[in-house]
Coordinates of C-alpha atoms in Angstrom, one line a residue:
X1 CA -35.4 34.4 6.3
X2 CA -32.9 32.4 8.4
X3 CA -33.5 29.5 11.1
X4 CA -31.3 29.6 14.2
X5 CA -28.4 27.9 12.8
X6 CA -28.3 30.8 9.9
X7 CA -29.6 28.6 7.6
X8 CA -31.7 30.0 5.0
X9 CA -35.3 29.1 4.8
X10 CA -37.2 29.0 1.4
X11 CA -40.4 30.6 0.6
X12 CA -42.9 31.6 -2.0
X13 CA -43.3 34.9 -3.7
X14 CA -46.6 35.5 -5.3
X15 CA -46.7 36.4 -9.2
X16 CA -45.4 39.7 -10.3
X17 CA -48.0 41.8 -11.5
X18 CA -47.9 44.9 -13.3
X19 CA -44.2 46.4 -14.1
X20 CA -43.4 48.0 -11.0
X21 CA -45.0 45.7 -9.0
X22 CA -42.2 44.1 -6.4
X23 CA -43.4 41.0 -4.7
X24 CA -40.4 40.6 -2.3
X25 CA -41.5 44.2 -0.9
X26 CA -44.0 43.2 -0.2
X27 CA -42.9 39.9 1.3
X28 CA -40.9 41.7 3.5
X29 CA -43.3 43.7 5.2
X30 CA -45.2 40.2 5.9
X31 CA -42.3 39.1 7.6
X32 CA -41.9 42.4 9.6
X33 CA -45.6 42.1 10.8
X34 CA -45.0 38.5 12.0
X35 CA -41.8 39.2 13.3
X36 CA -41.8 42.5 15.4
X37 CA -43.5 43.5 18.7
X38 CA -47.0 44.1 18.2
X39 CA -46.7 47.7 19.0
X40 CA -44.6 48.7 16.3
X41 CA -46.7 50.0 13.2
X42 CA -45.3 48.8 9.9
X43 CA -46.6 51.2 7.3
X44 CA -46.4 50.5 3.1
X45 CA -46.1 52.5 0.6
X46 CA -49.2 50.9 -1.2
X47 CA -48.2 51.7 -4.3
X48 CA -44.8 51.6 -6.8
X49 CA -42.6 53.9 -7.5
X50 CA -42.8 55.4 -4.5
X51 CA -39.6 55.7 -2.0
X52 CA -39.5 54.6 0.7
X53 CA -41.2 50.7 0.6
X54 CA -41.5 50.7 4.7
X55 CA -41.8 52.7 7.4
X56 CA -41.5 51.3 11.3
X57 CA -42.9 53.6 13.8
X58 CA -44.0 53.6 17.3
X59 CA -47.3 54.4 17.7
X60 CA -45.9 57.4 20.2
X61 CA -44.4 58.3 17.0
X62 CA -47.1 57.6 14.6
X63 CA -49.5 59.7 16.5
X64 CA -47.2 62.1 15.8
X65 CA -47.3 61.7 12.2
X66 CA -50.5 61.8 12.5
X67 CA -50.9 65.4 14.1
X68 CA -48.4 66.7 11.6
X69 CA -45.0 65.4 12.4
X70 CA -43.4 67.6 14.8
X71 CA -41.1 66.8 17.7
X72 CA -40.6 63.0 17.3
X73 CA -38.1 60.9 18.1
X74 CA -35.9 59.9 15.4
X75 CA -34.7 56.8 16.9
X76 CA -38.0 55.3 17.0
X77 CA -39.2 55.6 13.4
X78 CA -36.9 54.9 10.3
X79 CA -37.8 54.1 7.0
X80 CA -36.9 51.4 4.8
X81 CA -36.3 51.1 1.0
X82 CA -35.8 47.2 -0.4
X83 CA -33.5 46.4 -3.2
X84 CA -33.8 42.9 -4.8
X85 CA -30.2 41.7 -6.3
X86 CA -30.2 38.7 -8.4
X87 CA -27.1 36.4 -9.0
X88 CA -25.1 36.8 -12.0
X89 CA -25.7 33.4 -13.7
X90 CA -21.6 32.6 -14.3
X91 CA -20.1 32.7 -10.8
X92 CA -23.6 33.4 -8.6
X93 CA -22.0 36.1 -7.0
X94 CA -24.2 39.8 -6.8
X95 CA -25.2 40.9 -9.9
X96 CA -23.9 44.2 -10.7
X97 CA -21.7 44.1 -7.2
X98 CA -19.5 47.3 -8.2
X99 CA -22.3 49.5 -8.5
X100 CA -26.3 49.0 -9.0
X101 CA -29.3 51.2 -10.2
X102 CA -30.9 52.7 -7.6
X103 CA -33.4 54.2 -10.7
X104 CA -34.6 58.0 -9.8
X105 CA -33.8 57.9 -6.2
X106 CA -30.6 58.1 -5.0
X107 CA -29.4 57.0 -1.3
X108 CA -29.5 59.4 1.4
X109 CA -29.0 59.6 5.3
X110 CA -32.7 60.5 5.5
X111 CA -35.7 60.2 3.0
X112 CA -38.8 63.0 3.4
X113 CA -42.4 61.3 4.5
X114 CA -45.6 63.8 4.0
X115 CA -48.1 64.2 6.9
X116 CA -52.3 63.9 5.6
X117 CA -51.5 67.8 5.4
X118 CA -48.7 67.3 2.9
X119 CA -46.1 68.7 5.5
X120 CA -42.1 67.2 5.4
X121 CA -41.0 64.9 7.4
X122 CA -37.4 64.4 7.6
X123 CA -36.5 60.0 8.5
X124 CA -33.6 58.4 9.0
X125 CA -33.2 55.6 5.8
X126 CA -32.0 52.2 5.8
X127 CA -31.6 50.1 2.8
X128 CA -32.5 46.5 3.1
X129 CA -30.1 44.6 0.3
X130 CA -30.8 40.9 -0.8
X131 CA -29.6 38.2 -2.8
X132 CA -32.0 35.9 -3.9
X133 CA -31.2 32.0 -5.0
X134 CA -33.3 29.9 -6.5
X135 CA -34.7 26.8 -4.3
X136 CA -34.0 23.8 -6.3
X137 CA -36.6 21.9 -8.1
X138 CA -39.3 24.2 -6.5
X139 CA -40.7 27.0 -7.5
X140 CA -39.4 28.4 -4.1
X141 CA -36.5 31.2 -3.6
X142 CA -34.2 31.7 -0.5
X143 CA -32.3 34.9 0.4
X144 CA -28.2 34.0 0.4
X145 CA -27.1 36.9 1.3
X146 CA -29.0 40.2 3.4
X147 CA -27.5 43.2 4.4
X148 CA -29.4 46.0 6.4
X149 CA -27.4 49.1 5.7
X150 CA -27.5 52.6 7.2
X151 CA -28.4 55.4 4.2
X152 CA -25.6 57.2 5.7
X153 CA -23.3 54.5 4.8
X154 CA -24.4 55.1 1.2
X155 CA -24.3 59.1 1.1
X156 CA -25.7 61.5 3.1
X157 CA -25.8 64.2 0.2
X158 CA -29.6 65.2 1.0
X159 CA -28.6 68.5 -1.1
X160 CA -28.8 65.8 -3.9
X161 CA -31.6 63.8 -2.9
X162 CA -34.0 66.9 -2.5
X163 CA -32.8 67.3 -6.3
X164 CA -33.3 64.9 -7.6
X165 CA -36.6 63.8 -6.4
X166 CA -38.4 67.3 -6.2
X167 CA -39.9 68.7 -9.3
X168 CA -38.0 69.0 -12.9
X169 CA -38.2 70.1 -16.3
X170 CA -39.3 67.7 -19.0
X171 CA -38.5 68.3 -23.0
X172 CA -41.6 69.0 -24.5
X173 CA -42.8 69.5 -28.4
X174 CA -40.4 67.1 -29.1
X175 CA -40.4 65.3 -33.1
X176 CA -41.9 66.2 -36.3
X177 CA -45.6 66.8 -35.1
X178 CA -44.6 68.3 -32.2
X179 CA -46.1 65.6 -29.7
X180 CA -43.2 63.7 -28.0
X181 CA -41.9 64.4 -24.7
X182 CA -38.2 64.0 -23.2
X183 CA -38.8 62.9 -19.2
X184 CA -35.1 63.3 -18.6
X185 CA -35.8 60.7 -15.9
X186 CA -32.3 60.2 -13.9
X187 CA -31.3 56.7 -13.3
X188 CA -29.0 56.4 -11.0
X189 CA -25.8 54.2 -9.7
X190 CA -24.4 53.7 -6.2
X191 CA -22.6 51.5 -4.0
X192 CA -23.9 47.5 -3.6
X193 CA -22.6 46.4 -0.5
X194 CA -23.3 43.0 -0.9
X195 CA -20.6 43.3 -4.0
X196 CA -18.4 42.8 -0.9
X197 CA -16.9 39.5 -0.4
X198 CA -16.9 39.5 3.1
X199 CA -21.0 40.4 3.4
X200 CA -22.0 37.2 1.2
X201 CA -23.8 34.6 2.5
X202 CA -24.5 36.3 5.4
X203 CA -27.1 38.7 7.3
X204 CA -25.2 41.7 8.3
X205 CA -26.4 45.0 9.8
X206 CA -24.4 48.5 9.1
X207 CA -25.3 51.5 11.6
X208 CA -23.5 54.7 12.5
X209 CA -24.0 53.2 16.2
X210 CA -21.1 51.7 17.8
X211 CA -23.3 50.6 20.8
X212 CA -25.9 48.5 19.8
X213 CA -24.8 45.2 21.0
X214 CA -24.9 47.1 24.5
X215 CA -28.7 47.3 24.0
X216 CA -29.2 44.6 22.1
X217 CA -27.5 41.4 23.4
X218 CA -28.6 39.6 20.4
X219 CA -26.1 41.8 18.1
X220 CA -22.6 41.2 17.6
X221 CA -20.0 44.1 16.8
X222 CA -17.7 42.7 14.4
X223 CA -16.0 44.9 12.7
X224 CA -15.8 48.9 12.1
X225 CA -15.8 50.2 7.9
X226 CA -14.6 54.1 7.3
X227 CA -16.0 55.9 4.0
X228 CA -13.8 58.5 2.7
X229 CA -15.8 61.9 1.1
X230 CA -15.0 62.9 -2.3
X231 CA -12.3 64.9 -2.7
X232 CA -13.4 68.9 -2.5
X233 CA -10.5 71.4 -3.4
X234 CA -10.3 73.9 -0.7
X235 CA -11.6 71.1 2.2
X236 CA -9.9 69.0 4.3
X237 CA -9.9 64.9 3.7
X238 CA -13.0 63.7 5.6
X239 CA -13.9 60.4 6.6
X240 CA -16.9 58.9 7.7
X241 CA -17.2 55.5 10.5
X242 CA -19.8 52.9 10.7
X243 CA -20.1 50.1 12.3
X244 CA -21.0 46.3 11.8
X245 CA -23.2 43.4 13.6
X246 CA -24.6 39.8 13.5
X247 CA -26.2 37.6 14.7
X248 CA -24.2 36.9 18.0
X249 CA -25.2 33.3 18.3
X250 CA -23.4 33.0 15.0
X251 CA -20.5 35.4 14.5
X252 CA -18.8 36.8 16.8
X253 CA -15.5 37.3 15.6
X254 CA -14.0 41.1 15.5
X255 CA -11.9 42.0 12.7
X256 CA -10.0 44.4 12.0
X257 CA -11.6 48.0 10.5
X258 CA -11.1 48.2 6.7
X259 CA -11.0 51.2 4.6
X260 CA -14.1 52.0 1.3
X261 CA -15.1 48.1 1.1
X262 CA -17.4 48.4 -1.2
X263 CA -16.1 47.7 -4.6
X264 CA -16.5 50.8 -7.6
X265 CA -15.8 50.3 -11.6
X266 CA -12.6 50.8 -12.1
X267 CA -12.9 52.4 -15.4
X268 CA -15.7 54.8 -14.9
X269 CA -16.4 57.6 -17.4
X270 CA -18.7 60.4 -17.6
X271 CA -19.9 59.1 -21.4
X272 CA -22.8 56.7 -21.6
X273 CA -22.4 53.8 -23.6
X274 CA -23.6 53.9 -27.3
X275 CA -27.3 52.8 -27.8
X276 CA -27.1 49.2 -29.8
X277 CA -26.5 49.3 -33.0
X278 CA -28.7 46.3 -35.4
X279 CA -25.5 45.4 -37.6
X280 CA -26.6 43.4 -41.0
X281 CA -24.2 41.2 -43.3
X282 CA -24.8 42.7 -46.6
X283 CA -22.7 40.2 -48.3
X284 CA -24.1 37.1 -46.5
X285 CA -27.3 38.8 -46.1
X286 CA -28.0 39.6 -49.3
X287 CA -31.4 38.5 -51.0
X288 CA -30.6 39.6 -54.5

């Protein structure tokens, strides 16, 4: 993605195929496979619509799954889900930085993997942001800005999560003949980090870890965030702390904490917006 100097390094993304199909997914994996020790198992999803994109696994921990998922360690398997931001074409800045779709699966602390004998497996989640630019006069596209962000950082409502993406009730018998359905397919909206200022043009990792860059020299700790909970009558304030790295070779500056970063609409409302209406001139129009 980056060369030692942070530079980004273009690359080619093969054609998209069918609707769901996610090239940059996949690309990522590649990368992954090159990249990381050869004993680390990079497993894909192998199909859309299907969260998460990526798991890494030690094979200890693989074996594991294999045998039905019980008693491994959660620090050496995580899964990873990719999200794909494009530049809004006036100021090339994050598209949709105050909030982006995250479609029927909203963020959690830990997404559920299925053993070959359909048991649960409960995995910490990270969620791999980037902003792609286009590679000029080439067919070529560069990641600007990456962020590799803790699910935790984004909510750790798994009361929500199991919700959503368990089993629901569609409409059904819907229309005159009685042969339309109503999916009442959620799409939802959470936080973009990389609608943050201070994460663009940069590769930043968030983690609920303050001591990575004890284990891994490589890292950088450069600053701590805070989250705050919704409020809840009858509960206390609550505030949750992660904590940021790069590159060390690159930045190592520490600033100070900050307080909820990531930017929200300020003029959210429970209604949805009106679908389109076609509007037609009847004066100017008119055929008669």
């Amino acid at each position: 993605m980056f060369d030692r100097q942070g530079i980004p390094i273009p690359f080619t993304l093969r054609g998209k195929g069918e609707t769901q199909d996610d090239p940059f997914d996949e690309h990522i994996a590649d990368v992954l496979e090159r990249t990381l020790p050869p004993e680390l198992r990079v497993l894909r999803a192998g199909k859309p619509l299907v969260n998460p994109d990526i798991v890494l696994a030690r094979p200890e921990e693989y074996r594991l799954l294999a045998n039905g998922g019980e008693d491994f360690d959660t620090r050496s398997i995580v899964a990873i889900e990719v999200k794909k931001i494009s530049p809004d074409k006036a100021t090339g800045l994050p598209a949709r930085g105050s909030g982006m779709d995250y479609n029927s699966t909203p963020p959690c602390e830990t997404v559920r993997l299925y053993s070959e004998r359909n048991e649960e497996i409960l995995v910490p989640s990270f969620y791999l942001f980037a902003l792609l630019g286009q590679a000029h006069d080439t067919q070529q596209v560069y990641v600007e800005s990456m962020a590799l962000v803790a699910g935790a950082a984004l909510s750790k409502d798994t009361d929500l999560y199991d919700r959503i993406t368990g089993r629901r009730k569609k409409a059904i018998g819907l229309g005159t003949y009685g042969d339309g359905a109503d999916r009442q397919r959620p799409m939802l909206v959470f936080a973009n980090p990389l609608g943050w200022s201070w994460m663009q043009k940069q590769a930043t990792l968030i983690s609920e870890r303050e001591d990575l860059h004890e284990e891994f020299p490589d890292l950088a700790y450069v600053r701590s965030i805070t989250r705050s909970w919704k409020p809840v009558e009858g509960l206390q304030p609550r505030k949750e702390r992660f904590h940021c790295y790069r590159v060390a070779a690159l930045d190592s500056r520490v600033e100070d904490p900050v307080e909820d970063p990531f930017p929200t609409p300020k003029k959210r409302t429970e209604e949805t917006a009106q679908r389109g209406r076609f509007k037609i001139d009847l004066l100017r129009d008119s055929i008669f």
